[in-house]
Coordinates of C-alpha atoms in Angstrom, one line a residue:
M84 CA 0.0 0.0 0.0
S85 CA 1.4 3.4 -1.0
P86 CA -0.1 6.3 1.0
P87 CA -0.5 9.7 -0.6
S88 CA 2.6 11.8 -0.7
F89 CA 1.0 14.5 1.5
L90 CA 0.9 12.1 4.4
R91 CA 4.7 11.4 4.2
P92 CA 6.3 13.7 6.8
A93 CA 10.0 14.5 6.7
R94 CA 10.5 12.4 9.8
A95 CA 8.7 9.8 11.8
V96 CA 7.2 11.5 14.9
T97 CA 4.3 9.2 16.0
P98 CA 5.4 7.3 19.2
M99 CA 5.8 3.6 18.9
A100 CA 3.9 3.4 22.2
F101 CA 0.7 4.1 20.3
V102 CA 1.5 1.3 17.9
R103 CA 2.0 -1.0 20.8
A104 CA -1.4 0.1 22.2
I105 CA -3.0 -1.1 18.9
V106 CA -1.2 -4.4 19.3
Q107 CA -2.7 -4.7 22.8
G108 CA -6.1 -4.3 21.2
Y109 CA -5.4 -7.3 19.0
E110 CA -4.4 -9.2 22.1
R111 CA -7.6 -8.3 23.9
Y112 CA -9.6 -9.8 21.0
G113 CA -7.3 -12.8 20.7
M114 CA -6.3 -11.9 17.2
D115 CA -2.9 -11.6 15.4
P116 CA -1.7 -8.1 14.4
A117 CA 0.9 -9.4 12.0
E118 CA -1.0 -8.5 8.8
A119 CA -1.8 -5.0 10.1
L120 CA 1.9 -4.4 11.0
K121 CA 3.0 -5.8 7.7
A122 CA 0.6 -3.4 5.8
A123 CA 2.1 -0.5 7.8
Q124 CA 5.7 -1.8 7.2
I125 CA 6.4 -2.0 10.9
T126 CA 8.8 -4.8 11.8
P127 CA 8.8 -6.7 15.1
R128 CA 12.2 -5.4 15.8
E129 CA 11.0 -1.8 15.4
L130 CA 8.0 -2.5 17.5
A131 CA 10.2 -3.6 20.4
R132 CA 12.7 -0.8 20.1
P133 CA 12.4 1.8 22.9
G134 CA 11.9 5.3 21.7
A135 CA 11.1 4.3 18.1
R136 CA 8.7 6.4 16.0
V137 CA 6.6 5.8 12.9
T138 CA 5.4 8.1 10.2
A139 CA 1.9 9.5 10.0
A140 CA 1.3 7.4 6.8
Q141 CA 2.4 4.2 8.6
F142 CA 0.1 5.0 11.5
E143 CA -2.8 5.8 9.3
V144 CA -2.5 2.4 7.5
L145 CA -2.1 0.5 10.7
S146 CA -5.0 2.2 12.5
G147 CA -7.4 1.8 9.5
H148 CA -6.4 -1.9 9.0
A149 CA -6.9 -2.6 12.8
M150 CA -10.2 -0.8 13.1
Q151 CA -11.7 -2.8 10.3
E152 CA -10.1 -6.1 11.2
L153 CA -11.2 -5.9 14.8
D154 CA -14.5 -4.2 13.9
D155 CA -13.8 -1.7 16.7
E156 CA -13.0 1.9 16.0
T157 CA -11.8 2.3 19.6
L158 CA -9.4 -0.6 19.3
G159 CA -10.3 -2.3 22.6
W160 CA -10.3 0.8 24.9
F161 CA -13.8 0.4 26.1
S162 CA -16.0 -2.2 27.8
R163 CA -17.9 -2.7 24.5
R164 CA -16.6 -2.4 21.0
L165 CA -17.7 0.5 18.7
P166 CA -18.1 -1.1 15.3
W167 CA -16.5 0.2 12.1
G168 CA -18.5 3.3 11.0
T169 CA -19.5 4.4 14.5
Y170 CA -17.6 7.7 14.4
G171 CA -19.1 8.4 11.0
L172 CA -22.5 8.4 12.6
L173 CA -21.2 10.9 15.2
C174 CA -20.0 13.2 12.4
R175 CA -23.3 12.9 10.6
A176 CA -25.3 13.6 13.7
S177 CA -23.4 16.9 14.2
L178 CA -23.3 18.0 10.6
S179 CA -26.7 19.8 10.5
S180 CA -25.7 22.1 13.5
P181 CA -26.0 25.8 12.9
D182 CA -22.6 26.5 14.4
L183 CA -19.6 24.7 16.0
G184 CA -20.8 25.2 19.5
V185 CA -24.0 23.2 18.8
A186 CA -22.1 20.6 16.9
I187 CA -19.7 19.9 19.8
K188 CA -22.6 19.7 22.2
R189 CA -24.3 17.2 20.0
W190 CA -21.1 15.2 19.6
C191 CA -20.8 15.0 23.4
R192 CA -24.4 14.0 23.9
H193 CA -24.4 11.3 21.2
H194 CA -21.0 9.9 22.3
R195 CA -22.6 9.1 25.7
L196 CA -25.1 6.9 23.8
L197 CA -22.2 4.8 22.4
T198 CA -20.2 4.3 25.7
E199 CA -20.4 5.3 29.3
D200 CA -16.8 4.5 29.9
I201 CA -15.8 8.1 29.2
G202 CA -17.9 11.3 29.0
L203 CA -17.2 14.4 26.9
S204 CA -18.3 17.9 27.9
L205 CA -17.9 21.4 26.7
E206 CA -17.3 24.2 29.2
V207 CA -17.0 28.0 28.4
A208 CA -15.6 30.5 30.8
G209 CA -13.7 33.8 30.5
G210 CA -13.7 33.6 26.7
V211 CA -12.1 30.2 26.7
A212 CA -13.9 27.0 25.6
T213 CA -12.7 23.7 27.0
L214 CA -13.5 20.2 25.8
R215 CA -13.0 17.8 28.7
I216 CA -13.0 14.0 29.1
A217 CA -14.3 12.5 32.3
E218 CA -13.2 8.9 32.9
N219 CA -16.3 7.3 34.3
V220 CA -14.6 3.9 34.8
P221 CA -10.9 3.0 35.2
L222 CA -9.4 2.7 31.8
D223 CA -6.9 -0.2 31.2
D224 CA -3.3 1.2 31.6
A225 CA -2.4 -0.4 28.2
F226 CA -5.0 1.8 26.5
R227 CA -5.5 4.9 28.7
E228 CA -3.0 7.3 27.1
F229 CA -3.8 6.3 23.6
C230 CA -7.6 6.5 24.2
L231 CA -7.4 10.0 25.7
V232 CA -5.0 11.4 23.1
T233 CA -6.8 9.9 20.1
T234 CA -10.3 11.0 21.3
L235 CA -9.2 14.6 21.7
R236 CA -7.3 14.6 18.4
F237 CA -10.2 13.2 16.4
V238 CA -12.7 15.6 17.9
H239 CA -10.3 18.5 17.3
G240 CA -9.7 17.4 13.8
Y241 CA -13.5 17.1 13.1
M242 CA -14.1 20.5 14.5
C243 CA -11.4 22.0 12.2
W244 CA -12.8 20.1 9.2
A245 CA -16.4 21.1 10.0
I246 CA -15.8 24.9 10.0
D247 CA -12.9 24.6 7.5
S248 CA -10.5 26.4 9.8
R249 CA -7.6 25.7 11.9
I250 CA -8.6 25.9 15.6
S251 CA -5.5 27.0 17.5
L252 CA -5.4 25.5 20.9
R253 CA -4.6 27.5 24.0
H254 CA -3.4 24.4 25.9
A255 CA -3.9 20.7 26.3
S256 CA -4.1 18.8 29.6
F257 CA -3.7 15.1 30.5
P258 CA -4.2 13.3 33.8
F259 CA -1.0 11.4 33.8
A260 CA 2.7 12.0 34.1
A261 CA 4.7 13.2 31.1
P262 CA 5.5 10.0 29.1
P263 CA 9.0 9.3 27.6
H264 CA 7.7 10.5 24.3
S265 CA 6.2 13.7 25.6
D266 CA 8.1 15.7 23.0
A267 CA 5.5 14.5 20.5
Y268 CA 2.7 16.2 22.3
P269 CA 3.4 19.8 21.1
L270 CA 3.3 18.4 17.6
M271 CA 0.0 16.8 18.2
F272 CA -1.7 19.6 20.2
T273 CA 0.1 22.8 21.2
P274 CA 3.3 23.8 22.9
D275 CA 1.4 24.4 26.1
V276 CA 0.8 20.8 27.3
R277 CA 0.1 20.2 30.9
F278 CA 0.5 16.8 32.5
D279 CA -0.7 15.5 35.8
A280 CA -3.9 17.5 35.3
P281 CA -7.3 16.5 36.9
Q282 CA -8.8 15.6 33.5
A283 CA -7.8 15.4 29.8
G284 CA -9.0 18.3 27.7
I285 CA -8.2 20.9 25.1
S286 CA -8.9 24.7 25.4
F287 CA -9.4 27.2 22.6
D288 CA -10.8 30.7 21.9
E289 CA -14.6 30.7 22.6
R290 CA -15.3 32.6 19.4
Y291 CA -14.7 29.5 17.3
L292 CA -17.9 28.2 18.7
A293 CA -19.9 30.8 16.8
L294 CA -18.5 30.0 13.4
P295 CA -21.0 28.2 11.1
L296 CA -20.3 24.8 9.7
Q297 CA -19.0 24.8 6.2
R298 CA -19.6 21.2 5.2
D299 CA -22.5 19.2 3.7
E300 CA -23.4 15.5 3.3
R301 CA -21.3 15.2 0.1
A302 CA -18.2 16.6 1.8
L303 CA -18.8 14.3 4.7
R304 CA -18.9 11.2 2.5
T305 CA -15.7 12.2 0.9
M306 CA -14.0 12.8 4.3
L307 CA -15.2 9.5 5.8
R308 CA -13.4 7.6 3.0
R309 CA -10.2 8.7 4.8
A310 CA -11.2 10.2 8.1
L311 CA -8.0 9.2 10.0
P312 CA -5.9 12.1 8.6
L313 CA -8.1 14.4 10.8
T314 CA -6.1 13.2 13.7
I315 CA -2.8 13.8 11.9
L316 CA -3.0 16.9 9.6
Q317 CA -3.3 20.5 10.8
Y318 CA -5.4 22.9 9.0
R319 CA -3.5 25.7 7.2
R320 CA -6.0 28.5 7.6
D321 CA -7.4 30.0 10.8
R322 CA -10.5 32.0 10.3
L323 CA -9.9 34.0 13.5
L324 CA -6.3 34.7 12.8
G325 CA -6.8 38.3 11.8
Q326 CA -8.8 39.0 15.0
R327 CA -6.2 37.3 17.2
V328 CA -3.4 39.3 15.6
R329 CA -5.3 42.6 16.2
E330 CA -5.8 41.6 19.9
L331 CA -2.1 40.8 20.4
L332 CA -1.1 44.1 18.7
R333 CA -3.3 45.9 21.2
S334 CA -2.7 44.0 24.4
R335 CA 0.9 42.9 24.0
A336 CA 2.3 45.5 21.8
S337 CA 5.7 45.6 23.6
E338 CA 6.2 41.9 22.8
A339 CA 4.6 41.8 19.3
T340 CA 7.2 44.1 17.8
T341 CA 8.1 41.9 14.8
A342 CA 6.5 39.3 12.7
E343 CA 8.7 36.6 14.3
A344 CA 7.7 37.7 17.8
L345 CA 4.0 37.8 16.9
A346 CA 4.2 34.4 15.2
G347 CA 5.8 33.0 18.4
L348 CA 2.9 34.3 20.5
L349 CA 0.5 32.5 18.1
N350 CA 2.5 29.3 18.0
V351 CA 3.0 29.4 14.2
S352 CA 5.9 30.2 12.0
S353 CA 6.3 33.7 10.6
R354 CA 5.9 32.3 7.1
T355 CA 2.7 30.6 8.0
L356 CA 1.5 33.9 9.7
H357 CA 2.1 35.9 6.5
R358 CA 0.5 33.2 4.3
Q359 CA -2.6 32.8 6.3
L360 CA -3.2 36.6 6.5
H361 CA -2.7 36.8 2.8
E362 CA -5.4 34.1 2.4
E363 CA -7.7 36.2 4.5
G364 CA -7.1 39.1 2.1
T365 CA -5.0 41.2 4.5
S366 CA -1.5 41.6 5.8
L367 CA 0.4 42.2 9.0
Q368 CA 1.2 45.7 7.9
V369 CA -2.5 46.4 7.2
L370 CA -3.5 45.1 10.6
K371 CA -0.7 47.1 12.4
N372 CA -1.9 50.3 10.7
E373 CA -5.5 49.6 11.7
V374 CA -4.6 49.0 15.3
R375 CA -2.3 52.0 15.4
H376 CA -5.0 54.2 13.9
E377 CA -7.6 53.0 16.5
M378 CA -5.1 53.5 19.4
A379 CA -4.0 56.9 18.2
V380 CA -7.5 58.2 17.8
D381 CA -8.4 56.9 21.3
L382 CA -5.4 58.6 22.9
L383 CA -5.9 61.9 21.1
R384 CA -9.6 62.0 22.2
R385 CA -9.2 60.7 25.8
T386 CA -5.9 62.2 26.9
T387 CA -3.9 65.4 26.8
R388 CA -0.6 63.6 26.2
P389 CA 1.7 65.4 23.8
V390 CA 1.6 64.1 20.2
K391 CA 5.2 62.9 20.5
Q392 CA 4.2 60.6 23.4
V393 CA 1.1 59.4 21.5
A394 CA 3.4 58.5 18.5
L395 CA 5.7 56.5 20.7
A396 CA 2.7 54.8 22.5
V397 CA 1.3 53.5 19.2
G398 CA 4.6 52.2 17.9
F399 CA 6.1 55.0 15.9
R400 CA 9.8 56.0 16.3
N401 CA 9.2 59.7 16.0
E402 CA 6.4 62.3 15.8
K403 CA 7.1 63.2 12.1
S404 CA 6.4 59.7 10.8
F405 CA 3.4 59.4 13.0
S406 CA 1.9 62.7 11.8
R407 CA 2.5 61.7 8.2
A408 CA 0.7 58.3 8.8
F409 CA -2.2 59.9 10.7
L410 CA -2.7 62.4 8.0
Q411 CA -3.1 59.5 5.5
W412 CA -5.5 57.7 7.8
T413 CA -7.8 60.6 8.7
G414 CA -7.0 63.5 6.3
H415 CA -6.0 65.6 9.4
A416 CA -2.8 66.2 11.3
P417 CA -2.9 64.9 14.9
R418 CA -3.0 68.4 16.5
D419 CA -5.8 69.5 14.2
F420 CA -7.8 66.3 14.9
R421 CA -7.5 66.9 18.6
Q422 CA -8.3 70.7 18.5
Q423 CA -11.3 70.3 16.3
G424 CA -12.7 67.5 18.4
L425 CA -13.0 65.1 15.5

């Protein structure tokens, strides 16, 4: 089997521990994983090697083969199997939702109908949405990490697919100690990963919940033919990126002084930042100008600070360059704008 080239990463990053968890699933059902491992080109020697990794393509092949052969999309995690096609039903049940928030709530509610071993819930507080997993029964140690990681990755992937937008995570939490392969977690979730937490969960900006779903039944059928990449590939475009950039330019102006610094605050590369803003029809310079304009107008109206201080406060090096830019924005010099009460 030759996976598509876009699933071949430059290096193998998926922990072999997850492969061994799938092998444990075969053992639970008294079945031989040899054919699945062969299809994924994973040798017994590699399987036993501490610290070994596999590529995303290998893991997709292995997972798909195992789910169908075992007829269990959860690969032995739960007290009852969830037959092949179960998660497709969850996707379909959420697809008619008016927005992402409703879709996630439906997903959580319908997941409870499939198994009571874990429970999913959505909480919103302080502008942050958090999807949590409650472990209602003790999960087998052989499956626990893989179960919690995969559940969160699949729901996150479906969320991104449903609204056709990358959903940048604030942080991810897990109720176990950092495993030997913890370096893989930032690649799977976000650089801010918290171990030894009370529950597993992922947190993100609440505003994503209001975004409408962008997919229909036809798109769903196409996606379900190869749904596993949802847990592997990250979406390129973030529909809230422009808004998030504006907020950082306002609230953390002293840190967001360059594209590289701003990209670091957003957990993306500067190249990705520029590309995604271009796809939104804007640029970092345009956003900087918008924020500087808003801040300058506010300071000129609310305060009596000298124009030179206003210029420095909104990110200009000197009064002359600020005055020139302000004239372009408003058609007025800063002093005239203030004196005329515009």
